[in-house]
Every structure is written in C-alpha cells, then in structure tokens.
CSV table of C-alpha atoms in Angstrom, one decimal:
chain,number,residue,atom,x,y,z
U,1,MET,CA,-34.0,51.4,-89.3
U,2,ASP,CA,-32.6,48.9,-86.9
U,3,MET,CA,-35.5,46.5,-86.0
U,4,ASN,CA,-34.1,45.8,-82.5
U,5,LEU,CA,-34.0,49.4,-81.7
U,6,LEU,CA,-37.6,49.8,-83.0
U,7,ALA,CA,-38.7,46.9,-80.9
U,8,LYS,CA,-37.0,48.4,-77.8
U,9,ALA,CA,-38.6,51.7,-78.4
U,10,ILE,CA,-42.1,50.1,-78.7
U,11,VAL,CA,-41.5,48.1,-75.5
U,12,MET,CA,-40.3,51.2,-73.6
U,13,GLY,CA,-43.2,53.3,-74.8
U,14,ALA,CA,-45.8,50.6,-74.0
U,15,SER,CA,-44.2,50.1,-70.5
U,16,ALA,CA,-44.5,53.8,-69.8
U,17,ILE,CA,-48.1,53.8,-70.8
U,18,GLY,CA,-48.7,50.7,-68.8
U,19,ALA,CA,-47.1,52.3,-65.7
U,20,GLY,CA,-49.5,55.2,-66.1
U,21,LEU,CA,-52.5,53.0,-66.6
U,22,ALA,CA,-51.5,50.9,-63.5
U,23,MET,CA,-51.7,54.0,-61.3
U,24,ILE,CA,-55.3,54.5,-62.3
U,25,ALA,CA,-55.9,52.0,-59.4
U,26,GLY,CA,-55.1,54.9,-57.1
U,27,ILE,CA,-58.7,56.1,-57.5
U,28,GLY,CA,-60.1,53.2,-55.6
U,29,PRO,CA,-58.1,53.5,-52.4
U,30,GLY,CA,-58.6,57.2,-52.5
U,31,ILE,CA,-62.3,57.0,-52.5
U,32,GLY,CA,-62.4,54.1,-50.0
U,33,GLU,CA,-60.1,55.8,-47.5
U,34,GLY,CA,-62.0,59.0,-47.9
U,35,PHE,CA,-65.2,57.2,-46.9
U,36,ALA,CA,-63.5,55.5,-44.0
U,37,VAL,CA,-62.0,58.7,-42.6
U,38,GLY,CA,-65.3,60.5,-43.1
U,39,LYS,CA,-67.2,57.9,-41.1
U,40,ALA,CA,-64.5,57.8,-38.4
U,41,ILE,CA,-64.8,61.6,-37.9
U,42,GLU,CA,-68.6,61.3,-37.8
U,43,SER,CA,-68.4,58.7,-35.1
U,44,MET,CA,-65.8,60.6,-33.2
U,45,ALA,CA,-68.0,63.7,-33.3
U,46,ARG,CA,-70.8,61.6,-31.9
U,47,GLN,CA,-68.8,59.9,-29.2
U,48,PRO,CA,-65.6,61.9,-28.4
U,49,GLU,CA,-64.7,59.5,-25.6
U,50,ALA,CA,-64.2,56.7,-28.1
U,51,SER,CA,-61.9,58.7,-30.4
U,52,GLY,CA,-58.8,56.6,-29.5
U,53,ASP,CA,-60.5,53.4,-30.6
U,54,CYS,CA,-61.9,55.0,-33.7
U,55,THR,CA,-58.6,56.4,-34.8
U,56,ARG,CA,-56.8,53.1,-34.3
U,57,THR,CA,-59.4,51.1,-36.2
U,58,MET,CA,-59.5,53.7,-38.9
U,59,PHE,CA,-55.8,53.5,-39.5
U,60,ILE,CA,-55.9,49.7,-39.8
U,61,GLY,CA,-58.8,49.9,-42.2
U,62,CYS,CA,-57.1,52.6,-44.2
U,63,ALA,CA,-53.9,50.4,-44.4
U,64,ILE,CA,-55.9,47.5,-45.7
U,65,ALA,CA,-57.9,49.6,-48.1
U,66,GLU,CA,-54.5,50.9,-49.4
U,67,SER,CA,-53.3,47.5,-50.4
U,68,THR,CA,-54.6,47.5,-54.0
U,69,GLY,CA,-53.2,51.0,-54.6
U,70,ILE,CA,-49.8,49.8,-53.3
U,71,TYR,CA,-49.9,46.7,-55.6
U,72,ALA,CA,-50.6,49.0,-58.5
U,73,PHE,CA,-47.7,51.2,-57.4
U,74,VAL,CA,-45.3,48.3,-57.2
U,75,VAL,CA,-46.3,47.2,-60.7
U,76,ALA,CA,-45.7,50.7,-62.0
U,77,LEU,CA,-42.3,50.8,-60.3
U,78,LEU,CA,-41.4,47.5,-61.8
U,79,LEU,CA,-42.4,48.8,-65.3
U,80,MET,CA,-40.4,52.0,-64.9
U,81,PHE,CA,-37.2,50.9,-63.1
U,82,ALA,CA,-36.9,47.1,-63.4
U,83,ASN,CA,-38.6,46.4,-66.7
U,84,PRO,CA,-38.7,42.7,-67.2
U,85,PHE,CA,-39.8,42.9,-70.9
U,86,ILE,CA,-36.7,44.7,-72.3
U,87,GLY,CA,-34.6,41.7,-71.4
U,88,GLU,CA,-36.8,39.5,-73.4
U,89,LEU,CA,-35.9,41.1,-76.7
V,1,MET,CA,-31.7,74.9,-72.3
V,2,PRO,CA,-33.0,71.7,-73.7
V,3,ILE,CA,-35.4,70.0,-71.2
V,4,GLN,CA,-34.3,66.5,-72.2
V,5,GLN,CA,-30.8,67.2,-71.0
V,6,ILE,CA,-32.0,68.2,-67.5
V,7,SER,CA,-34.5,65.5,-67.0
V,8,THR,CA,-32.3,62.6,-67.7
V,9,ALA,CA,-29.4,63.9,-65.6
V,10,ALA,CA,-31.1,64.5,-62.3
V,11,LEU,CA,-33.4,61.5,-61.8
V,12,ASP,CA,-31.3,59.0,-59.8
V,13,ILE,CA,-33.5,56.1,-58.5
V,14,HIS,CA,-31.8,52.8,-57.8
V,15,GLY,CA,-31.9,49.8,-55.6
V,16,PRO,CA,-29.6,49.5,-52.6
V,17,LYS,CA,-26.0,49.8,-53.6
V,18,ILE,CA,-23.5,47.0,-52.8
V,19,VAL,CA,-21.1,48.5,-50.2
V,20,PHE,CA,-18.6,45.6,-50.1
V,21,THR,CA,-18.4,41.9,-50.9
V,22,ILE,CA,-17.2,39.4,-48.3
V,23,PRO,CA,-14.3,37.7,-50.0
V,24,GLY,CA,-14.2,33.9,-50.3
V,25,ILE,CA,-17.9,33.2,-49.8
V,26,ASN,CA,-18.9,36.1,-52.1
V,27,TRP,CA,-21.7,37.6,-50.0
V,28,LYS,CA,-22.7,41.0,-51.3
V,29,ILE,CA,-23.4,43.4,-48.4
V,30,THR,CA,-25.8,46.1,-49.5
V,31,GLU,CA,-26.7,49.5,-48.1
V,32,THR,CA,-29.7,48.0,-46.5
V,33,VAL,CA,-27.6,45.6,-44.3
V,34,VAL,CA,-25.2,48.4,-43.3
V,35,VAL,CA,-28.1,50.7,-42.4
V,36,GLY,CA,-29.6,47.8,-40.4
V,37,TRP,CA,-26.4,47.4,-38.5
V,38,ILE,CA,-26.3,51.2,-37.7
V,39,ILE,CA,-29.9,51.0,-36.4
V,40,ILE,CA,-29.1,47.9,-34.3
V,41,VAL,CA,-26.2,49.8,-32.7
V,42,LEU,CA,-28.4,52.9,-32.2
V,43,ILE,CA,-31.2,50.9,-30.5
V,44,PHE,CA,-28.6,49.0,-28.4
V,45,ALA,CA,-27.0,52.2,-27.2
V,46,LEU,CA,-30.4,53.7,-26.5
V,47,CYS,CA,-31.4,50.7,-24.4
V,48,ILE,CA,-28.2,50.8,-22.4
V,49,PHE,CA,-28.4,54.5,-21.9
V,50,LEU,CA,-32.1,54.4,-20.8
V,51,THR,CA,-31.9,51.4,-18.4
V,52,ARG,CA,-28.7,52.3,-16.5
V,53,ASN,CA,-29.1,52.1,-12.7
V,54,LEU,CA,-32.8,51.8,-12.5
V,55,LYS,CA,-34.5,52.6,-9.2
V,56,ARG,CA,-37.8,51.3,-7.7
V,57,SER,CA,-39.3,54.8,-8.0
V,58,PRO,CA,-38.1,56.8,-11.0
V,59,GLU,CA,-35.7,59.5,-10.1
V,60,THR,CA,-34.2,60.5,-13.5
V,61,LYS,CA,-35.8,61.6,-16.7
V,62,ARG,CA,-34.2,58.6,-18.4
V,63,GLN,CA,-36.1,56.1,-16.4
V,64,VAL,CA,-39.4,57.9,-16.9
V,65,ILE,CA,-38.9,57.8,-20.6
V,66,ALA,CA,-38.0,54.1,-20.5
V,67,GLU,CA,-41.0,53.2,-18.4
V,68,TYR,CA,-43.2,55.2,-20.7
V,69,LEU,CA,-41.9,53.4,-23.8
V,70,VAL,CA,-42.3,49.9,-22.3
V,71,SER,CA,-45.7,50.6,-20.8
V,72,SER,CA,-47.1,52.1,-24.0
V,73,VAL,CA,-46.0,49.0,-26.0
V,74,ASN,CA,-47.5,46.7,-23.3
V,75,ASN,CA,-50.8,48.6,-23.4
V,76,LEU,CA,-50.9,48.3,-27.2
V,77,VAL,CA,-50.3,44.6,-27.1
V,78,ARG,CA,-52.8,44.1,-24.2
V,79,GLN,CA,-55.5,46.1,-26.2
V,80,ASN,CA,-55.0,44.4,-29.5
V,81,MET,CA,-54.0,40.8,-28.5
V,82,GLY,CA,-55.3,40.3,-25.0
V,83,ALA,CA,-53.4,39.5,-21.8
V,84,LYS,CA,-52.5,35.9,-22.7
V,85,TYR,CA,-50.4,37.1,-25.6
V,86,MET,CA,-48.2,39.4,-23.5
V,87,LYS,CA,-45.1,37.3,-24.5
V,88,TYR,CA,-45.2,39.0,-27.9
V,89,ALA,CA,-44.7,42.5,-26.5
V,90,PRO,CA,-40.9,42.4,-27.0
V,91,TYR,CA,-41.3,41.3,-30.6
V,92,ILE,CA,-43.8,44.0,-31.3
V,93,ALA,CA,-41.6,46.6,-29.7
V,94,MET,CA,-38.7,45.4,-31.9
V,95,LEU,CA,-40.9,45.7,-35.0
V,96,ILE,CA,-42.1,49.2,-34.2
V,97,SER,CA,-38.6,50.6,-33.2
V,98,TYR,CA,-36.8,48.8,-36.1
V,99,ALA,CA,-39.4,49.8,-38.7
V,100,ALA,CA,-39.7,53.4,-37.5
V,101,LEU,CA,-36.0,54.0,-37.2
V,102,GLY,CA,-35.4,52.2,-40.5
V,103,SER,CA,-37.7,54.6,-42.3
V,104,LEU,CA,-36.6,57.7,-40.3
V,105,ILE,CA,-32.9,57.1,-41.0
V,106,SER,CA,-33.5,58.7,-44.4
V,107,LEU,CA,-33.6,62.0,-42.6
V,108,LEU,CA,-29.9,61.6,-42.1
V,109,GLY,CA,-29.3,61.1,-45.8
V,110,LEU,CA,-28.9,57.4,-45.6
V,111,ARG,CA,-31.1,55.0,-47.7
V,112,SER,CA,-34.2,53.8,-45.8
V,113,MET,CA,-33.8,50.2,-44.7
V,114,THR,CA,-37.5,49.6,-45.3
V,115,ALA,CA,-37.3,50.8,-49.0
V,116,ASP,CA,-35.9,47.3,-49.8
V,117,VAL,CA,-38.3,44.5,-50.3
V,118,ASN,CA,-35.9,42.0,-48.8
V,119,THR,CA,-36.3,43.6,-45.4
V,120,THR,CA,-40.0,43.9,-45.3
V,121,LEU,CA,-40.6,40.4,-46.8
V,122,THR,CA,-38.3,39.0,-44.1
V,123,TRP,CA,-40.6,40.5,-41.5
V,124,GLY,CA,-43.6,39.3,-43.4
V,125,VAL,CA,-42.3,35.8,-43.3
V,126,MET,CA,-41.5,36.0,-39.6
V,127,THR,CA,-45.1,37.1,-39.0
V,128,PHE,CA,-46.3,34.3,-41.1
V,129,VAL,CA,-44.4,31.8,-39.0
V,130,LEU,CA,-45.9,33.2,-35.9
V,131,ILE,CA,-49.4,33.1,-37.3
V,132,THR,CA,-49.0,29.5,-38.3
V,133,TYR,CA,-47.5,28.6,-34.9
V,134,GLU,CA,-50.5,30.2,-33.1
V,135,LYS,CA,-52.9,28.5,-35.4
V,136,PHE,CA,-51.3,25.1,-34.7
V,137,ARG,CA,-51.4,25.8,-31.0
V,138,SER,CA,-55.1,26.8,-30.9
V,139,ASN,CA,-56.5,24.4,-33.5
V,140,GLY,CA,-54.2,21.4,-33.1
V,141,PHE,CA,-52.3,19.7,-36.0
V,142,LEU,CA,-55.3,18.2,-37.8
V,143,GLY,CA,-57.5,21.1,-37.0
V,144,TYR,CA,-55.1,23.4,-38.7
V,145,PHE,CA,-55.3,21.6,-42.0
V,146,LYS,CA,-59.0,21.1,-41.5
V,147,SER,CA,-59.5,24.9,-41.2
V,148,TYR,CA,-58.4,25.3,-44.8
V,149,THR,CA,-61.5,23.3,-45.9
V,150,GLN,CA,-63.9,25.6,-44.0
V,151,PRO,CA,-66.7,26.3,-44.8
V,152,VAL,CA,-66.8,24.0,-47.9
V,153,PRO,CA,-63.9,21.9,-49.3
V,154,VAL,CA,-64.2,23.6,-52.7
V,155,ILE,CA,-62.9,26.8,-51.3
V,156,THR,CA,-59.5,25.3,-50.2
V,157,PRO,CA,-57.3,27.0,-53.0
V,158,ILE,CA,-58.8,30.4,-52.1
V,159,ASN,CA,-58.0,29.8,-48.4
V,160,ILE,CA,-54.4,28.9,-49.3
V,161,ILE,CA,-54.0,32.0,-51.4
V,162,SER,CA,-55.4,34.3,-48.7
V,163,GLU,CA,-53.1,32.7,-46.2
V,164,VAL,CA,-50.0,33.4,-48.4
V,165,ALA,CA,-51.4,36.9,-49.3
V,166,THR,CA,-51.2,38.1,-45.7
V,167,PRO,CA,-47.4,38.4,-45.3
V,168,VAL,CA,-47.0,39.4,-49.0
V,169,SER,CA,-49.4,42.3,-48.7
V,170,MET,CA,-47.9,43.4,-45.3
V,171,ALA,CA,-44.5,43.4,-46.9
V,172,PHE,CA,-45.5,45.2,-50.0
V,173,ARG,CA,-47.5,47.8,-48.0
V,174,LEU,CA,-44.5,48.9,-46.0
V,175,PHE,CA,-42.1,48.7,-48.9
V,176,GLY,CA,-44.4,50.5,-51.3
V,177,ASN,CA,-45.1,53.4,-49.0
V,178,ILE,CA,-41.4,54.1,-48.1
V,179,ALA,CA,-40.1,53.4,-51.6
V,180,GLY,CA,-42.9,55.4,-53.1
V,181,GLY,CA,-42.0,58.4,-50.9
V,182,MET,CA,-38.4,58.0,-52.1
V,183,VAL,CA,-39.4,57.9,-55.8
V,184,ILE,CA,-41.8,60.8,-55.5
V,185,THR,CA,-39.2,62.9,-53.6
V,186,GLY,CA,-36.7,62.1,-56.4
V,187,ILE,CA,-39.1,63.1,-59.1
V,188,ILE,CA,-40.0,66.4,-57.3
V,189,TYR,CA,-36.3,67.2,-56.9
V,190,MET,CA,-35.8,66.6,-60.7
V,191,ALA,CA,-38.9,68.8,-61.5
V,192,LEU,CA,-37.7,71.6,-59.2
V,193,ALA,CA,-34.3,71.5,-60.8
V,194,ALA,CA,-35.8,71.8,-64.2
V,195,ALA,CA,-38.2,74.5,-63.1
V,196,SER,CA,-35.5,76.6,-61.5
V,197,SER,CA,-33.2,76.4,-64.5
V,198,ALA,CA,-36.1,77.3,-66.8
V,199,LEU,CA,-36.7,80.4,-64.6
V,200,HIS,CA,-33.0,81.2,-64.6
V,201,LEU,CA,-32.8,80.7,-60.8
V,202,SER,CA,-30.0,78.1,-60.7
V,203,PHE,CA,-26.5,79.2,-60.0
V,204,ALA,CA,-23.2,77.2,-60.3
V,205,ILE,CA,-20.7,77.8,-57.5
V,206,GLY,CA,-17.6,75.8,-58.4
V,207,PRO,CA,-18.6,72.2,-58.7
V,208,PHE,CA,-21.9,72.7,-56.9
V,209,SER,CA,-25.1,73.9,-58.6
V,210,ILE,CA,-27.7,75.7,-56.5
V,211,ASN,CA,-31.3,75.5,-57.6
V,212,VAL,CA,-33.3,78.2,-55.7
V,213,LEU,CA,-36.6,76.3,-55.9
V,214,GLN,CA,-35.0,73.2,-54.4
V,215,VAL,CA,-34.5,75.1,-51.1
V,216,GLY,CA,-37.3,74.6,-48.6
V,217,ILE,CA,-40.0,73.1,-50.8
V,218,PRO,CA,-38.8,69.4,-50.4
V,219,ALA,CA,-38.8,69.8,-46.6
V,220,VAL,CA,-42.6,70.0,-46.6
V,221,LEU,CA,-42.8,66.8,-48.6
V,222,SER,CA,-40.2,65.2,-46.3
V,223,VAL,CA,-42.4,65.9,-43.3
V,224,TYR,CA,-45.1,63.8,-44.9
V,225,PHE,CA,-43.2,61.1,-46.7
V,226,ASP,CA,-40.4,60.5,-44.2
V,227,LEU,CA,-41.8,61.4,-40.8
V,228,PHE,CA,-45.6,60.8,-41.1
V,229,ALA,CA,-45.5,57.8,-43.5
V,230,GLY,CA,-42.6,56.2,-41.8
V,231,CYS,CA,-44.1,56.3,-38.3
V,232,ILE,CA,-47.6,55.4,-39.4
V,233,GLN,CA,-46.5,52.5,-41.5
V,234,ALA,CA,-44.3,51.1,-38.7
V,235,TYR,CA,-47.4,51.3,-36.4
V,236,ILE,CA,-49.6,49.7,-39.0
V,237,PHE,CA,-47.2,46.9,-39.6
V,238,ALA,CA,-47.0,46.1,-35.9
V,239,THR,CA,-50.8,46.4,-35.5
V,240,LEU,CA,-51.5,44.0,-38.4
V,241,THR,CA,-49.0,41.6,-37.0
V,242,MET,CA,-50.8,41.7,-33.6
V,243,VAL,CA,-54.3,41.4,-35.2
V,244,ASN,CA,-53.2,38.4,-37.4
V,245,VAL,CA,-51.2,36.6,-34.8
V,246,ALA,CA,-53.9,36.8,-32.1
V,247,GLN,CA,-56.3,34.0,-32.9
V,248,ASP,CA,-59.3,33.7,-30.8
C-alpha cells in the first residue's frame, strides 16, 4: 500500500478524533452558563425591578464564560476544514 | 442509496469566496468585503431616510424611530461607561449596527460578514487601540508601563498575555458564534437531505431536487442561529468594548 496515502489516512482520522475531543470543552461553558442563568433568574424573582440590570450583567457573564467553548470550537473547525497537518506530509 | 455518496455531496462549507481581483495591484476582493459595502450602503441610506427634514418636535414616524435609536444607544453608553465617555456613543452605535446587520444579512442568502475572522479581528484591534489610548490618558505614559508590573513585577508576562487576549477573545467569540451557526446549519441541511432520501421523500424536478424534510425545519434553527445569536453577539461585542474601554 502507498505509504503516503496511509499516512494521510492516519492524519485525517486522528484530526477527526481530535476535533471531536476538542468539543468536549463544550461541557464547561454549558454548566457555567446554566449556573449563571439560574442565579440571575433567582435574583430577578427576588427583585423584579432590577431585572434589566440582571439581564445585562448575565449576558456579559455568559459571553465571557462562553470563551473557552468558542476556543475549542475554533480548534475543531481548524482541524475539520483547514487542517494544518495534512500539508506537513 | 449509498450514504457515502449523499454525505460528501451536500456539505459545502468554505471560507469567503474571491469575487474579483483588482488588476495591477492584485488585491483580492472577497465576499466579506462586498457584503460590507452592501451594509455600508444600507446603513447610509437608512440614515439619510430617517434624518430627512427633522423638526424640533417629532411629527413623522421616521423621526420618532431615529430619536429612539439614538437615545437608546446614548442610554447604553451612559449606563456602561459613564457620562464622561459619551464621545464613544457613535463608535458603539457603529459597532452594534454593523455587527448586527453583518450577521443578519445571512437571512438574504448572502454570506455573513462576521463569519470571517478578518472582520472581527479588525474590530478587536480597533477596540485594543481605544483601550490602550484610554489607559495612556488615565495613567500617563510611565504609569501605563508601570501598570504591567502590578501587583508584583514577576507577573508581567501574564499581564501582557491578558492584555493581548482581550481583543483576540472578543474577535473569536463573535466569529465563532456566527461561523458555528453557519457550519451547524450546513450539517443539518446535509443530514436532512440524507434522511429524506433514505425515507424516499426526495423528488427531482428537472435540475432541482426537493427534499421534503428540508422544508420548514431549518427555519426554526435559523431563528436561533441567525436572528438571536446575531443580535445578542453584536450587543455583547459592543458591551465588552464599552466595559473594557471605560477605565475608572
């Protein structure tokens, strides 16, 4: 069998697995944003007049908590659609 | 029908295509730039339409809408940055309108402008310049460099990294959300095409093929990924800019 093809197949398979593994990072932001939204709703129920402030702060917090998930997603996208390792062969 | 054949044919995810090349200097004009021009023209036309013959007390609906837009941005800036940073209100209004329209233009079938990391990283760099300018202004020249060695000098590299990470994380957040929506929508389309041909629900009329499951279901996703994510991310980008630029 052609060695180059075999190497390419291994790299592609490993990249697909790596993309899947990278997206495990989605667990973290999911749990974190869930906590944030839960607490925000709790405080809104306690003080409905402050709901505007609560919502705004919650969105910023969620956006910051989301960062790690987005980084993982960018890595997964790179591995799937702009793979830097296939060019190395 | 072999699954392999369907799944490789339908998934079409690519970067922005090159629309044309400026001859001579060999600049490649991509879809992103062209969509950006379209949005600039849209916003310009909207501004002219909304602000034609303004009166002291609003008589037309147009003027009420224009006043509402301006005053809501002003309130946002005043709440998040304070009254002494009101000069940033036009910049924030530009960010919100440009980012929101740049994401929402995918509803017209064009490629989202913000699904290109060049666009979002440009805005990130612009915000970084503003942050550095405000830090220079409030701390002074030496105070700015001294602030990197706070609280202990050992921590300087970490401070530099966190300084650079701000624009990069803002850029990747906007890019990742919009591009992610695009990729997920593409994958769902592919899966629905495969599912409807597996259930014998796809018909071919001339050159067009109609997959029954592709009708209606993607619209629900589009409401989330295009409308909701586009507007929320534009708002969050503007809010993070305001929070980071306002040093107190």
